[in-house]
Coordinates of C-alpha atoms in Angstrom, one line a residue:
X525 CA 110.0 25.9 122.2
X526 CA 113.0 28.2 123.0
X527 CA 113.1 31.9 122.5
X528 CA 115.8 31.5 119.8
X529 CA 113.5 29.2 117.9
X530 CA 110.7 31.7 118.1
X531 CA 113.1 34.4 116.8
X532 CA 114.1 32.1 113.8
X533 CA 110.5 31.4 112.9
X534 CA 109.6 35.2 113.1
X535 CA 112.5 36.1 110.8
X536 CA 111.9 33.3 108.4
X537 CA 108.2 34.3 108.0
X538 CA 108.9 38.0 107.5
X539 CA 108.8 39.9 104.2
X540 CA 111.9 40.5 102.1
X541 CA 112.0 44.3 102.8
X542 CA 112.2 43.6 106.5
X543 CA 115.0 41.1 106.0
X544 CA 116.9 43.5 103.8
X545 CA 116.5 46.2 106.4
X546 CA 118.0 43.9 109.1
X547 CA 120.8 43.1 106.7
X548 CA 121.8 46.7 106.8
X549 CA 120.2 48.2 103.7
X550 CA 117.9 51.1 104.8
X551 CA 116.8 51.9 101.3
X552 CA 115.1 48.6 100.8
X553 CA 112.1 49.3 103.0
X554 CA 111.8 52.8 101.5
X555 CA 111.8 51.4 98.0
X556 CA 109.2 48.8 98.8
X557 CA 106.9 51.2 100.6
X558 CA 107.3 54.4 98.6
X559 CA 105.3 54.2 95.3
X560 CA 107.2 57.1 93.8
X561 CA 110.5 55.2 93.6
X562 CA 111.4 53.5 90.4
X563 CA 111.7 49.7 90.7
X564 CA 114.5 49.4 88.2
X565 CA 116.6 52.2 89.4
X566 CA 114.8 54.9 87.3
X567 CA 115.3 56.4 83.9
X568 CA 117.0 59.8 83.6
X569 CA 114.3 61.0 81.2
X570 CA 111.4 60.1 83.5
X571 CA 112.7 60.7 87.0
X572 CA 113.6 63.9 88.9
X573 CA 116.9 64.7 90.5
X574 CA 118.1 62.5 93.4
X575 CA 117.5 63.2 97.0
X576 CA 120.4 64.5 99.0
X577 CA 120.8 61.3 101.2
X578 CA 122.1 58.3 99.2
X579 CA 121.3 54.7 100.3
X580 CA 123.7 52.3 101.9
X581 CA 124.7 50.8 98.6
X582 CA 125.6 54.3 97.3
X583 CA 122.6 54.6 95.0
X584 CA 120.4 57.7 95.6
X585 CA 116.7 57.3 96.0
X586 CA 114.9 58.7 92.9
X587 CA 111.4 60.0 92.5
X588 CA 109.2 59.9 89.4
X589 CA 108.8 63.4 87.8
X590 CA 105.2 64.4 87.3
X591 CA 104.2 66.4 84.2
X592 CA 103.8 70.0 85.2
X593 CA 102.3 73.2 83.6
X594 CA 105.3 75.1 82.2
X595 CA 104.1 78.5 83.5
X596 CA 104.1 79.9 87.0
X597 CA 100.3 80.4 87.1
X598 CA 97.6 77.7 86.9
X599 CA 96.1 77.2 83.4
X600 CA 92.6 77.8 84.7
X601 CA 93.6 81.4 85.6
X602 CA 94.6 82.0 82.0
X603 CA 92.0 80.2 80.0
X604 CA 88.9 81.0 82.1
X605 CA 89.2 84.8 81.7
X606 CA 90.0 84.4 78.1
X607 CA 86.9 82.2 77.6
X608 CA 84.7 84.8 79.3
X609 CA 86.2 87.6 77.3
X610 CA 85.5 85.8 74.0
X611 CA 82.0 85.0 75.2
X612 CA 81.3 88.7 76.1
X613 CA 82.8 90.0 72.9
X614 CA 80.7 87.5 70.9
X615 CA 77.5 88.5 72.7
X616 CA 78.3 92.2 72.2
X617 CA 78.9 91.7 68.5
X618 CA 75.7 89.7 68.0
X619 CA 73.6 92.3 69.9
X620 CA 75.1 95.1 67.9
X621 CA 74.7 93.5 64.5
X622 CA 71.5 91.6 64.8
X623 CA 69.4 93.0 67.7
X624 CA 69.9 96.8 67.1
X625 CA 68.6 98.6 64.1
X626 CA 71.2 100.2 61.9
X627 CA 70.0 103.7 62.5
X628 CA 70.3 103.1 66.3
X629 CA 73.6 101.3 66.2
X630 CA 75.4 104.3 67.6
X631 CA 73.9 103.4 71.0
X632 CA 76.0 100.1 71.0
X633 CA 78.6 100.1 68.2
X634 CA 80.2 96.7 67.5
X635 CA 83.6 95.9 69.0
X636 CA 85.5 96.4 65.8
X637 CA 84.1 99.9 65.4
X638 CA 85.2 100.8 69.0
X639 CA 88.7 99.5 68.3
X640 CA 88.9 101.3 64.9
X641 CA 87.7 104.7 66.1
X642 CA 89.0 104.6 69.7
X643 CA 92.3 102.9 69.5
X644 CA 93.5 102.8 65.9
X645 CA 92.7 106.5 65.1
X646 CA 95.9 108.3 66.1
X647 CA 94.3 111.6 67.1
X648 CA 91.6 110.0 69.3
X649 CA 94.2 107.6 70.8
X650 CA 96.5 110.4 71.8
X651 CA 93.7 112.4 73.3
X652 CA 92.4 109.5 75.4
X653 CA 95.9 108.4 76.6
X654 CA 96.8 112.0 77.6
X655 CA 93.6 112.3 79.7
X656 CA 94.2 108.8 81.1
X657 CA 97.7 109.8 82.2
X658 CA 96.3 112.7 84.2
X659 CA 93.7 110.4 85.8
X660 CA 96.3 107.7 86.7
X661 CA 98.6 110.3 88.2
X662 CA 95.8 111.6 90.5
X663 CA 94.8 108.1 91.4
X664 CA 98.3 107.0 92.3
X665 CA 98.9 110.0 94.5
X666 CA 95.6 109.6 96.2
X667 CA 96.1 105.9 96.7
X668 CA 99.5 106.5 98.2
X669 CA 98.2 109.1 100.7
X670 CA 95.3 106.8 101.6
X671 CA 97.7 103.9 102.3
X672 CA 99.9 106.0 104.5
X673 CA 97.0 107.6 106.4
X674 CA 95.0 104.4 106.7
X675 CA 98.0 102.3 108.0
X676 CA 98.9 105.1 110.4
X677 CA 95.4 105.4 111.8
X678 CA 95.0 101.6 112.1
X679 CA 98.3 101.3 114.0
X680 CA 97.2 104.0 116.4
X681 CA 93.8 102.3 117.0
X682 CA 95.4 99.0 117.5
X683 CA 97.7 100.2 120.3
X684 CA 95.0 101.7 122.5
X685 CA 91.3 100.8 122.9
X686 CA 90.4 104.4 123.6
X687 CA 92.0 105.5 120.3
X688 CA 89.9 102.9 118.4
X689 CA 86.7 104.1 120.1
X690 CA 87.6 107.7 119.3
X691 CA 88.7 107.4 115.6
X692 CA 86.9 104.4 114.1
X693 CA 83.4 106.0 114.1
X694 CA 84.7 108.9 112.1
X695 CA 86.2 106.5 109.6
X696 CA 82.8 104.9 109.2
X697 CA 81.2 108.3 108.8
X698 CA 83.8 109.2 106.1
X699 CA 82.8 106.1 104.2
X700 CA 79.1 106.8 104.3
X701 CA 79.3 110.4 103.2
X702 CA 78.0 110.8 99.6
X703 CA 81.0 111.8 97.5
X704 CA 79.0 113.7 94.9
X705 CA 77.5 115.8 97.7
X706 CA 80.9 117.0 99.0
X707 CA 82.7 117.4 95.7
X708 CA 81.3 121.0 95.2
X709 CA 82.4 121.9 98.8
X710 CA 85.9 120.7 98.1
X711 CA 85.9 122.9 95.0
X712 CA 84.9 125.9 97.1
X713 CA 87.5 125.2 99.8
X714 CA 90.5 123.9 97.9
X715 CA 90.0 125.0 94.3
X716 CA 89.2 122.9 91.3
X717 CA 92.5 121.5 90.3
X718 CA 94.9 118.8 91.4
X719 CA 94.6 119.1 95.1
X720 CA 90.8 118.7 95.3
X721 CA 90.9 115.7 93.0
X722 CA 93.5 114.0 95.2
X723 CA 91.3 114.7 98.3
X724 CA 88.4 113.0 96.7
X725 CA 90.5 110.0 95.9
X726 CA 91.8 109.8 99.5
X727 CA 88.3 110.1 100.8
X728 CA 87.0 107.3 98.6
X729 CA 89.9 104.8 99.1
X730 CA 90.8 105.4 102.8
X731 CA 88.2 103.2 104.6
X732 CA 89.3 99.8 103.2
X733 CA 92.9 100.4 104.2
X734 CA 91.9 101.3 107.7
X735 CA 89.5 98.4 108.3
X736 CA 91.7 95.7 106.7
X737 CA 94.9 96.9 108.4
X738 CA 93.1 97.1 111.8
X739 CA 91.7 93.6 111.3
X740 CA 95.2 92.2 110.5
X741 CA 96.8 93.9 113.5
X742 CA 94.2 92.6 115.9
X743 CA 94.2 89.0 114.5
X744 CA 97.5 88.0 116.0
X745 CA 97.1 84.9 118.2
X746 CA 97.2 85.5 122.0
X747 CA 99.9 82.7 122.3
X748 CA 102.2 84.8 120.1
X749 CA 101.6 87.8 122.2
X750 CA 102.5 85.7 125.3
X751 CA 105.7 84.5 123.6
X752 CA 106.8 88.1 123.0
X753 CA 105.8 89.0 126.6
X754 CA 107.9 86.1 127.9
X755 CA 110.9 87.5 126.0
X756 CA 110.4 91.0 127.4
X757 CA 109.5 92.7 124.1
X758 CA 108.3 96.3 124.3
X759 CA 105.4 97.8 122.4
X760 CA 107.4 98.8 119.4
X761 CA 109.1 95.5 119.0
X762 CA 105.8 93.7 119.3
X763 CA 104.4 96.0 116.6
X764 CA 107.3 95.8 114.1
X765 CA 108.2 92.1 114.5
X766 CA 104.8 90.5 115.3
X767 CA 101.7 92.6 114.4
X768 CA 102.7 94.3 111.2
X769 CA 104.2 91.1 109.5
X770 CA 101.0 89.1 110.6
X771 CA 98.8 91.9 109.2
X772 CA 100.4 92.1 105.8
X773 CA 98.0 89.8 104.0
X774 CA 95.0 91.7 105.3
X775 CA 96.7 95.0 104.5
X776 CA 97.3 94.1 100.9
X777 CA 93.7 93.0 100.6
X778 CA 92.7 96.4 101.6
X779 CA 95.1 97.9 99.1
X780 CA 93.6 95.9 96.3
X781 CA 90.1 97.3 97.1
X782 CA 91.3 100.8 97.5
X783 CA 93.2 100.7 94.2
X784 CA 90.1 100.4 92.1
X785 CA 88.2 102.9 94.3
X786 CA 91.0 105.4 93.8
X787 CA 90.6 105.2 90.0
X788 CA 86.8 105.7 90.5
X789 CA 87.4 108.7 92.8
X790 CA 89.8 110.3 90.3
X791 CA 87.3 109.9 87.4
X792 CA 84.4 111.4 89.6
X793 CA 86.6 114.3 90.7
X794 CA 87.6 115.0 87.2
X795 CA 84.0 114.8 86.0
X796 CA 83.1 117.7 88.3
X797 CA 86.3 119.7 88.6
X798 CA 86.6 121.2 85.1
X799 CA 89.8 123.1 85.5
X800 CA 93.4 122.1 85.1
X801 CA 94.6 119.2 83.0
X802 CA 91.6 117.3 81.6
X803 CA 91.3 113.7 82.8
X804 CA 89.4 110.8 81.6
X805 CA 86.3 111.9 83.4
X806 CA 86.1 115.1 81.5
X807 CA 86.7 113.3 78.2
X808 CA 83.9 110.9 79.0
X809 CA 81.6 113.9 79.5
X810 CA 82.7 115.4 76.2
X811 CA 82.2 112.2 74.3
X812 CA 78.7 111.9 75.9
X813 CA 77.8 115.3 74.6
X814 CA 79.0 114.5 71.1
X815 CA 77.3 111.1 71.1
X816 CA 80.7 109.6 70.3
X817 CA 79.9 106.2 71.7
X818 CA 83.0 104.5 70.3
X819 CA 85.4 107.0 71.9
X820 CA 83.3 106.9 75.2
X821 CA 83.5 103.1 75.4
X822 CA 87.2 103.2 74.7
X823 CA 87.8 105.7 77.5
X824 CA 85.7 103.5 79.9
X825 CA 87.5 100.3 79.0
X826 CA 91.0 101.9 79.3
X827 CA 90.1 103.4 82.7
X828 CA 88.9 100.0 83.8
X829 CA 92.1 98.4 82.6
X830 CA 94.1 100.8 84.8
X831 CA 92.1 99.6 87.9
X832 CA 92.6 96.0 86.8
X833 CA 96.4 96.5 86.5
X834 CA 96.6 98.0 90.0
X835 CA 94.6 95.1 91.3
X836 CA 97.0 92.6 89.6
X837 CA 100.0 94.4 91.1
X838 CA 98.7 94.1 94.7
X839 CA 97.4 90.6 94.0
X840 CA 101.0 89.6 93.0
X841 CA 102.3 91.1 96.2
X842 CA 99.7 89.2 98.1
X843 CA 100.8 86.0 96.6
X844 CA 104.4 86.7 97.5
X845 CA 103.4 87.5 101.1
X846 CA 101.3 84.3 101.4
X847 CA 104.2 82.2 100.1
X848 CA 106.6 83.9 102.6
X849 CA 104.1 83.2 105.4
X850 CA 103.8 79.6 104.3
X851 CA 107.6 79.1 104.3
X852 CA 107.9 80.8 107.7
X853 CA 105.1 78.5 109.1
X854 CA 106.9 75.3 107.8
X855 CA 110.3 76.3 109.1

């Protein structure tokens, strides 16, 4: 049998998509193999926008649109915290109403009493919010200084091994020092007002910034360092264009940890330094002495909310950085 006859048998036994492809229609095989294409050309109400490359016949390839959640965040990230919140509030209310005697209910007042006396009462709300503003101001200043110092020390330690050996042990010692033990010393040395409280915040929130930034700076792949060496990059170009961009996710993770710790440091400092503008720490102590549990719980919950908001801000930044790194990796 001749080669021409073999070719005719092979073509006659092939599928229709292959024949159509040989006939000059490149969209036929794609339409047969791609399950996302619409067999009848697609309906405008059920398919997404066309791809940028039309087929040979002038008809663009269309893909079926999948139903999507209308918000930017996943539904589980919305409903799961709400479910846990409702569960905790229900358990709190049941414990307050049914497990605690009425004469001892001041130890754990029900949620509606906390909202009524702590938030809906105008005088109490103004008092708590004013104190919370002073605490937030100290926490933000301390967190900013901790970020600047932590990133600076981490950059210095990443550039020379002797600098890491010299500075990192003292960063560990700073983290292990009991804050409550040195707070009176800070009061003796720097006074009992704004400056001492900021120093306590910096001391509490500095270590996570140093460790996470140093980890990110040292996690760059050796092949990327070799590429920069091949192009003759100096130390500063390597730091600014390679190490710092690669370290951003780890740095922001450290910022998230330090944000909550700065709020805690501000409350602890205000609890001991009783001069200057009263913060939420001093108001918590005042409510404790008065046995005003509703106001005390309100102050605690609002201070926790501040830390949560700061965490959300840095978490949002972390998501943007991760998406930017993903786009850079795909490009």
